[in-house]
Short mmCIF file of C-alpha atoms and ligand atoms in Angstrom, two decimals:
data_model
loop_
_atom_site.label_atom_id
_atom_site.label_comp_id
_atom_site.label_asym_id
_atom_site.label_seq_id
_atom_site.Cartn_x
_atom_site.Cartn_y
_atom_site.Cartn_z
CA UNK L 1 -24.84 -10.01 2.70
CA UNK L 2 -23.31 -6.16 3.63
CA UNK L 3 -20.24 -5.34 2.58
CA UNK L 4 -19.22 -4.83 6.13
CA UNK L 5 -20.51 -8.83 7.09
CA UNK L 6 -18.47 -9.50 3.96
CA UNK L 7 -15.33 -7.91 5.07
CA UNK L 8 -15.84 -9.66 9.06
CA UNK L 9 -16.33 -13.50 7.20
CA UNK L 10 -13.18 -12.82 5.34
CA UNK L 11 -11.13 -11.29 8.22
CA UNK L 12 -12.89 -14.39 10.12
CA UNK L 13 -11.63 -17.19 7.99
CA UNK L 14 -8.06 -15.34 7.94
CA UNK L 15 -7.76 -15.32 11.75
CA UNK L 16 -8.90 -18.66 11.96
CA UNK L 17 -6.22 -19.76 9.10
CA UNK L 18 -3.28 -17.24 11.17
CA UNK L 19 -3.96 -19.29 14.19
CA UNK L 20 -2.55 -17.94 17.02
CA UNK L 21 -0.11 -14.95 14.59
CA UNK L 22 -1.82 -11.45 15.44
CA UNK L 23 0.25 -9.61 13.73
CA UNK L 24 -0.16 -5.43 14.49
CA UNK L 25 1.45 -4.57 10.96
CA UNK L 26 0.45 -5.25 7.92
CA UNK L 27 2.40 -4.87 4.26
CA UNK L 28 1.11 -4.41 0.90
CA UNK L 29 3.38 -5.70 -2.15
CA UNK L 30 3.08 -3.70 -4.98
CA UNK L 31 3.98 -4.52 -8.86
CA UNK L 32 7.39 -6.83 -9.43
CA UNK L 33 7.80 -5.85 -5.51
CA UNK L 34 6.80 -9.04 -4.02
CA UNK L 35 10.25 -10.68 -2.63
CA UNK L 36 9.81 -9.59 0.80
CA UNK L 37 7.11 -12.12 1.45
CA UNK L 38 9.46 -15.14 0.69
CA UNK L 39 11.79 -13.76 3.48
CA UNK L 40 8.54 -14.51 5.58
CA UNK L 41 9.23 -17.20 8.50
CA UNK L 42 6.54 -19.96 9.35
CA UNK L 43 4.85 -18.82 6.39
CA UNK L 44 0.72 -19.61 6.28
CA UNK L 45 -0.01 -18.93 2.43
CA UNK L 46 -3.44 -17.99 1.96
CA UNK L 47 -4.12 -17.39 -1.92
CA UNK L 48 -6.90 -14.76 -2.41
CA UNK L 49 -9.10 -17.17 -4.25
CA UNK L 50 -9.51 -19.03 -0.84
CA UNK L 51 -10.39 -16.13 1.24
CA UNK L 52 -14.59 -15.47 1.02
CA UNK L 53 -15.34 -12.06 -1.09
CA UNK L 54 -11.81 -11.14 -1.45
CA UNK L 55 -10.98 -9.42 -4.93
CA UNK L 56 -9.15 -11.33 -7.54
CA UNK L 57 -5.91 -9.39 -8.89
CA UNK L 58 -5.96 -9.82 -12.61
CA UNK L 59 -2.37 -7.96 -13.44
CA UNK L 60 0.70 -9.99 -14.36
CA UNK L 61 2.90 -9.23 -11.47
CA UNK L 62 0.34 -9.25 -8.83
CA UNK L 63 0.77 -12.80 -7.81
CA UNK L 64 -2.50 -12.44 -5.00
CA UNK L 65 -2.23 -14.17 -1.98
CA UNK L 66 -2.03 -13.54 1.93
CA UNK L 67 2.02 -14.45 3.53
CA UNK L 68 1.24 -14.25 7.19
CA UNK L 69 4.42 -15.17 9.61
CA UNK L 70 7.60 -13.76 10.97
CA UNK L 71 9.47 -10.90 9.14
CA UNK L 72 12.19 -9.90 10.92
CA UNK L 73 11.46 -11.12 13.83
CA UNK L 74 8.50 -9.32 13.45
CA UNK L 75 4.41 -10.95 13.19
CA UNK L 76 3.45 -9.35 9.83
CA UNK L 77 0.04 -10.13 7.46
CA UNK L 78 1.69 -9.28 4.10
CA UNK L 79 -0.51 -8.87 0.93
CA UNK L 80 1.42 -10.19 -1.93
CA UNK L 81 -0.44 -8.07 -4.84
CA UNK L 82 -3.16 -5.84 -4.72
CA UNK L 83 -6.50 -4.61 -7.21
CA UNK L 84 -6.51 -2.04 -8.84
CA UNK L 85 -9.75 0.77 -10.28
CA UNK L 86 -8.56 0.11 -13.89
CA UNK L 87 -9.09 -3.81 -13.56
CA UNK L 88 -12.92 -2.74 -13.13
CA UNK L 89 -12.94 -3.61 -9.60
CA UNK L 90 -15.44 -0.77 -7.65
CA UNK L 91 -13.55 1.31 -5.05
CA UNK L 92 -15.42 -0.70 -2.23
CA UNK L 93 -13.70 -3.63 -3.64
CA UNK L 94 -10.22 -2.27 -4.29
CA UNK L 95 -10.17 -0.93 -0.67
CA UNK L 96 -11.79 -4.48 0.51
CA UNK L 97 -8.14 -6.09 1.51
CA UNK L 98 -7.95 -2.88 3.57
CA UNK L 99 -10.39 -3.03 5.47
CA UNK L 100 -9.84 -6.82 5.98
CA UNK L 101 -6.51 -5.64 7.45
CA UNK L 102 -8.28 -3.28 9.70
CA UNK L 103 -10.15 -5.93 10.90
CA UNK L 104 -7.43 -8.17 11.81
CA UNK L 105 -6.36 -5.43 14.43
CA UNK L 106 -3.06 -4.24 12.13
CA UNK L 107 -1.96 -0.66 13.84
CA UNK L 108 0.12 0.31 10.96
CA UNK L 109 0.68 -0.68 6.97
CA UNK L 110 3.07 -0.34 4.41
CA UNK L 111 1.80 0.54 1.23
CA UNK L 112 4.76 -0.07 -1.78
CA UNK L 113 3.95 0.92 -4.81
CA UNK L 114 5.76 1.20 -8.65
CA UNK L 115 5.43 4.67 -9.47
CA UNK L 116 6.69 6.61 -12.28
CA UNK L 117 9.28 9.82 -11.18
CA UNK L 118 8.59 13.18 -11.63
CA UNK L 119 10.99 14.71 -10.03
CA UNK L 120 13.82 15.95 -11.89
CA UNK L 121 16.81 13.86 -10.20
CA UNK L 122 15.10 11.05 -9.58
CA UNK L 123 16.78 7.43 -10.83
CA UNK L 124 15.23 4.29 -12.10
CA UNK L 125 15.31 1.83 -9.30
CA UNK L 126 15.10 4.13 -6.14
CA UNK L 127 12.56 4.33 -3.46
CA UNK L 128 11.50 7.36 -1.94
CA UNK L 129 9.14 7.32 1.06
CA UNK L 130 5.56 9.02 0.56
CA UNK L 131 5.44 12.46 2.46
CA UNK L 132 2.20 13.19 1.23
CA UNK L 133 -0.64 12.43 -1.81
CA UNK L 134 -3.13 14.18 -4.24
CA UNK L 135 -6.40 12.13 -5.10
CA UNK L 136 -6.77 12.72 -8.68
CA UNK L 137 -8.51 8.93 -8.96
CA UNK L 138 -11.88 10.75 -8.97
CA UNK L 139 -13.34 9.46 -6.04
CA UNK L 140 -13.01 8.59 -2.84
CA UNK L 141 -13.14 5.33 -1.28
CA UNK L 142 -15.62 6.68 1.61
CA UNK L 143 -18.08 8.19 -0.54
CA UNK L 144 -21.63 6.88 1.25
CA UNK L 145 -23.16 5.97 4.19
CA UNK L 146 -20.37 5.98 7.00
CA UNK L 147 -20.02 2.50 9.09
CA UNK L 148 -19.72 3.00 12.21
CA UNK L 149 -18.72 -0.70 12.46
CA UNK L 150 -15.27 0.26 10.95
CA UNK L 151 -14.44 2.13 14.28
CA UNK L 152 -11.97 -0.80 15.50
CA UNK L 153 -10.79 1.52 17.83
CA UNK L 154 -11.83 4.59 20.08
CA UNK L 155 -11.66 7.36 17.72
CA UNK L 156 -11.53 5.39 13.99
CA UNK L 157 -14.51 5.68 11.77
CA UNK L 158 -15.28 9.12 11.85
CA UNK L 159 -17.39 10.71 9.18
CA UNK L 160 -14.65 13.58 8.52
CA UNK L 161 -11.27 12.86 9.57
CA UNK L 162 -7.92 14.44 9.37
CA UNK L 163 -5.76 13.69 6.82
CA UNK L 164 -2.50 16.19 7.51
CA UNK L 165 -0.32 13.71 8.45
CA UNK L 166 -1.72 10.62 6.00
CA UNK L 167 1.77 9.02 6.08
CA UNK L 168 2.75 8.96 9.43
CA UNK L 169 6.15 11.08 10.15
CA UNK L 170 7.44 8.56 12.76
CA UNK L 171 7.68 5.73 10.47
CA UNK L 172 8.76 8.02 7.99
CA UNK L 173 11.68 8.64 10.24
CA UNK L 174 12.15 5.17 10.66
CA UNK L 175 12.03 3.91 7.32
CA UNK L 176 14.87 6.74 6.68
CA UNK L 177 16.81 5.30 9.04
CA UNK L 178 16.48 1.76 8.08
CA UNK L 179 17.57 2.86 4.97
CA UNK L 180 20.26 4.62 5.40
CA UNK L 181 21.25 1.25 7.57
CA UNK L 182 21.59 -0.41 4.11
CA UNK L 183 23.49 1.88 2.44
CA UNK L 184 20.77 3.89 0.81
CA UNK L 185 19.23 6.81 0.90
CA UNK L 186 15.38 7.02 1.04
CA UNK L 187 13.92 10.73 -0.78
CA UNK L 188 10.57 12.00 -0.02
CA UNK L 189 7.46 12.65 -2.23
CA UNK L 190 4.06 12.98 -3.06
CA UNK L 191 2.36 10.55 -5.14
CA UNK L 192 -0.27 11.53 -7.22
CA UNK L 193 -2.83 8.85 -8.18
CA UNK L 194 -4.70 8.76 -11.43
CA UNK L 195 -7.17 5.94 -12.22
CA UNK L 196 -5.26 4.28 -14.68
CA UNK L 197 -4.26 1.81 -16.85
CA UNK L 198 -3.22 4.80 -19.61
CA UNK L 199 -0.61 5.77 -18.95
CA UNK L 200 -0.53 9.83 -18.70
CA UNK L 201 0.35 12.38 -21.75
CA UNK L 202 3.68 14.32 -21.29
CA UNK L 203 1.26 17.32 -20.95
CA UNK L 204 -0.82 15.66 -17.80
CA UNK L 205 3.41 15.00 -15.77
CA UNK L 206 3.71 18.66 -16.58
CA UNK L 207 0.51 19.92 -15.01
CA UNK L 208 1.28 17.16 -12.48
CA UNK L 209 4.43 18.71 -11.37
CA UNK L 210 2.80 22.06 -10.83
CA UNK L 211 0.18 20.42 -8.74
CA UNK L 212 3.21 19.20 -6.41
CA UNK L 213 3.58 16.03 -7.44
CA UNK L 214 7.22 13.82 -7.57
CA UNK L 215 5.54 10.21 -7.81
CA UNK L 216 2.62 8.90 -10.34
CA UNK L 217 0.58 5.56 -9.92
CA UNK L 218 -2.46 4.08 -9.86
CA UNK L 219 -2.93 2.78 -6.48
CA UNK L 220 -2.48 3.71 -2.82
CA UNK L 221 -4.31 6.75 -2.15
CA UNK L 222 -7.65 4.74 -1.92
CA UNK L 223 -5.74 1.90 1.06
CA UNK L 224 -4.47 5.37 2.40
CA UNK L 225 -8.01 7.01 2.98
CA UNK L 226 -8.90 3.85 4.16
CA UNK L 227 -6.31 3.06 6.46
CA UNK L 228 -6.61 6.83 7.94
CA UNK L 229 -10.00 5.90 8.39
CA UNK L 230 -9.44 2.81 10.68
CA UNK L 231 -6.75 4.91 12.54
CA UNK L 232 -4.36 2.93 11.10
CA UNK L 233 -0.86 4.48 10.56
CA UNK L 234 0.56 4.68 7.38
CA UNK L 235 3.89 3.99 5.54
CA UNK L 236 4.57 4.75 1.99
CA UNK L 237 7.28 3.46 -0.33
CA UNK L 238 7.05 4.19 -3.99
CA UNK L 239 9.45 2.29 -6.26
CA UNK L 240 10.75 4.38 -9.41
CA UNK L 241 10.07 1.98 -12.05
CA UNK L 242 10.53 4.57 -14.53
CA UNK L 243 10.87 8.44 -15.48
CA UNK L 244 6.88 9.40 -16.15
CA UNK L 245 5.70 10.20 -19.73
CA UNK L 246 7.80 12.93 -21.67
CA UNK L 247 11.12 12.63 -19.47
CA UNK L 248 12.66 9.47 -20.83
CA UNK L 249 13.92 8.44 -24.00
CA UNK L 250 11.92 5.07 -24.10
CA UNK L 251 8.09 4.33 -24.43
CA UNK L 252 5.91 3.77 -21.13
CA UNK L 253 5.51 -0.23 -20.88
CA UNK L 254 4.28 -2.26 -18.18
CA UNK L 255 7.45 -4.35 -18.94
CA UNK L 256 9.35 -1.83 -18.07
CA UNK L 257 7.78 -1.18 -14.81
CA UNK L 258 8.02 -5.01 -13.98
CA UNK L 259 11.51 -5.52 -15.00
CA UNK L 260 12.54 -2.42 -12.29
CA UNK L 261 10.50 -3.71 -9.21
CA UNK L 262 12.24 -7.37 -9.75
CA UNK L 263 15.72 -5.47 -10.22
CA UNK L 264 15.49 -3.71 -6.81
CA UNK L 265 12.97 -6.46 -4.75
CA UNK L 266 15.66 -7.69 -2.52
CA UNK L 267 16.63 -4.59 -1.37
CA UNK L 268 12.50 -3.67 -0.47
CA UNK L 269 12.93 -7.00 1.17
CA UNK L 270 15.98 -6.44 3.41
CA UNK L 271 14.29 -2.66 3.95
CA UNK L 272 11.44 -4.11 5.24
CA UNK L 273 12.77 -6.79 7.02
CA UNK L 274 14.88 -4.32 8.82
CA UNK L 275 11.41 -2.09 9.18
CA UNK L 276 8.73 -4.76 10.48
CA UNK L 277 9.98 -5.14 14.11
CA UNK L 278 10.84 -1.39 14.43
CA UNK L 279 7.49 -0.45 13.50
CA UNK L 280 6.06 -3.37 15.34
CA UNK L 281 7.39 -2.30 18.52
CA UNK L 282 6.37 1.33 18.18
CA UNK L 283 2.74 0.40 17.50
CA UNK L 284 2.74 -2.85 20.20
CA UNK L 285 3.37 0.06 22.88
CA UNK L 286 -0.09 1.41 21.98
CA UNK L 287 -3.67 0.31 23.42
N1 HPA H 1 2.45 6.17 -14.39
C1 HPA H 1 1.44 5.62 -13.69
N2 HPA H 1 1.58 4.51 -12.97
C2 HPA H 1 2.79 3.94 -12.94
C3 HPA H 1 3.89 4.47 -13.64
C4 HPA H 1 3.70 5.65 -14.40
O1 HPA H 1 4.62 6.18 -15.05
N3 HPA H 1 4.94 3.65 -13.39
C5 HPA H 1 4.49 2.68 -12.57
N4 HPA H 1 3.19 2.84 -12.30
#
């Protein structure tokens, strides 16, 4: 079977399990980051294993299932973890949920990621809104034939697209806003992916600083160019789970990085509950 009949069976059986939910935005839960799917209303729970091809997430804090329902009012399909290049999963696959999403008929997706900071300033615990990325995963998702197929709308699925404005500045605006609405501010980056699971050398956050770079992960930019490629608009929320390598006075640990997202979940929860009907309505009033 193609990879694109692979990705229509598994948006097929989703649809079918969403009933009559057609939700226009869709939400990806990154690492520790997962409360704002229990704030999800007439929850339909659709663990990964259950859907046809989807990817297994193998990382302890990726709990890997689908929350579709009401978030703030709001019809959203959330993805409650995510997989990643470094679990050995192919960048078709890791960019598989994605285009599942795309398929659905979401208009617009929030990506939230852990991230470690860069920037000098920056606090354990914050988010700060993606302004922009640099792909240092070593590929790209798109690398191959293009399918015209993914074209779910006139003008997605183009062989070369733009990619200036990746993260969209309108729900940029808006996520400021709904930030600011409970009581905190809401920086902007750039996150720079590597493929992971190492964590980087002191030396690699240095040159990674001079490339531009306030944020470092391991996922995102490969849902990004994917997203971009369906047309669908993008919003991007790193979490600081901790300083990057060489600017801290503790080891790198994945514990660490857990134990921050679960600190600061709730508020990502209340953020986004505040943000789903805002963005819904901006991207309902489009064909
Ligand atoms: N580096 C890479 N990925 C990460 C980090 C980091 O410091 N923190 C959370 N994800």
């Amino acid at each position: 079977m193609s990879y694109f009949d692979q990705i229509a069976e598994a948006a097929a059986f989703l649809k079918f399990r969403m009933g009559s939910l057609a939700p226009r935005v869709g939400i990806v839960l990154g690492s520790g980051l997962g409360a704002a799917a229990e704030a999800v209303s007439g929850a339909v729970l659709v663990p990964y294993s259950e859907i046809p091809h989807f990817p297994q997430s193998t990382v302890a804090g990726h709990s890997g299932r689908i929350v579709a329902g009401l978030l703030g009012g709001a019809p959203v399909v959330i993805m409650q973890g995510r997989v990643h290049f470094y679990e050995g999963y192919s960048p078709a696959q890791v960019t598989f949920p994605m285009r599942v999403l795309g398929m659905l008929g979401i208009h617009a997706v929030v990506l939230t990621n852990a991230a470690g900071g860069i920037k000098e300033g920056y606090r354990v615990g914050q988010f700060v809104a993606l302004g922009d990325h640099v792909n240092m995963m070593g590929w790209n998702p798109l690398t191959g034939p293009n399918e015209p197929r993914f074209a779910v709308r006139p003008g997605a699925g183009q062989r070369f697209f733009d990619m200036t404005e990746a993260y969209s500045r309108r729900l940029r605006t808006l996520a400021r806003e709904a930030a600011s609405e409970e009581g905190f501010t809401l920086d902007e980056g750039v996150y720079l992916a590597t493929p992971g699971p190492s964590f980087e050398t002191p030396a690699e956050i240095c040159a990674f600083r001079v490339l531009g770079a306030t944020l470092v992960g391991m996922s995102t930019v490969p849902e990004t160019i994917v997203a971009r490629h369906m047309d669908i608009e993008v919003l991007g929320i790193s979490c600081v789970t901790n300083l990057a390598a060489g600017l801290g006075s503790v080891p790198l640990s994945h514990e660490e990085v857990y134990e921050t997202g679960r600190r600061v979940e709730a508020r990502l929860a209340s953020l986004l509950a505040r943000l789903a009907p805002r963005i819904a309505v901006l991207v309902d009033a489009e064909p």
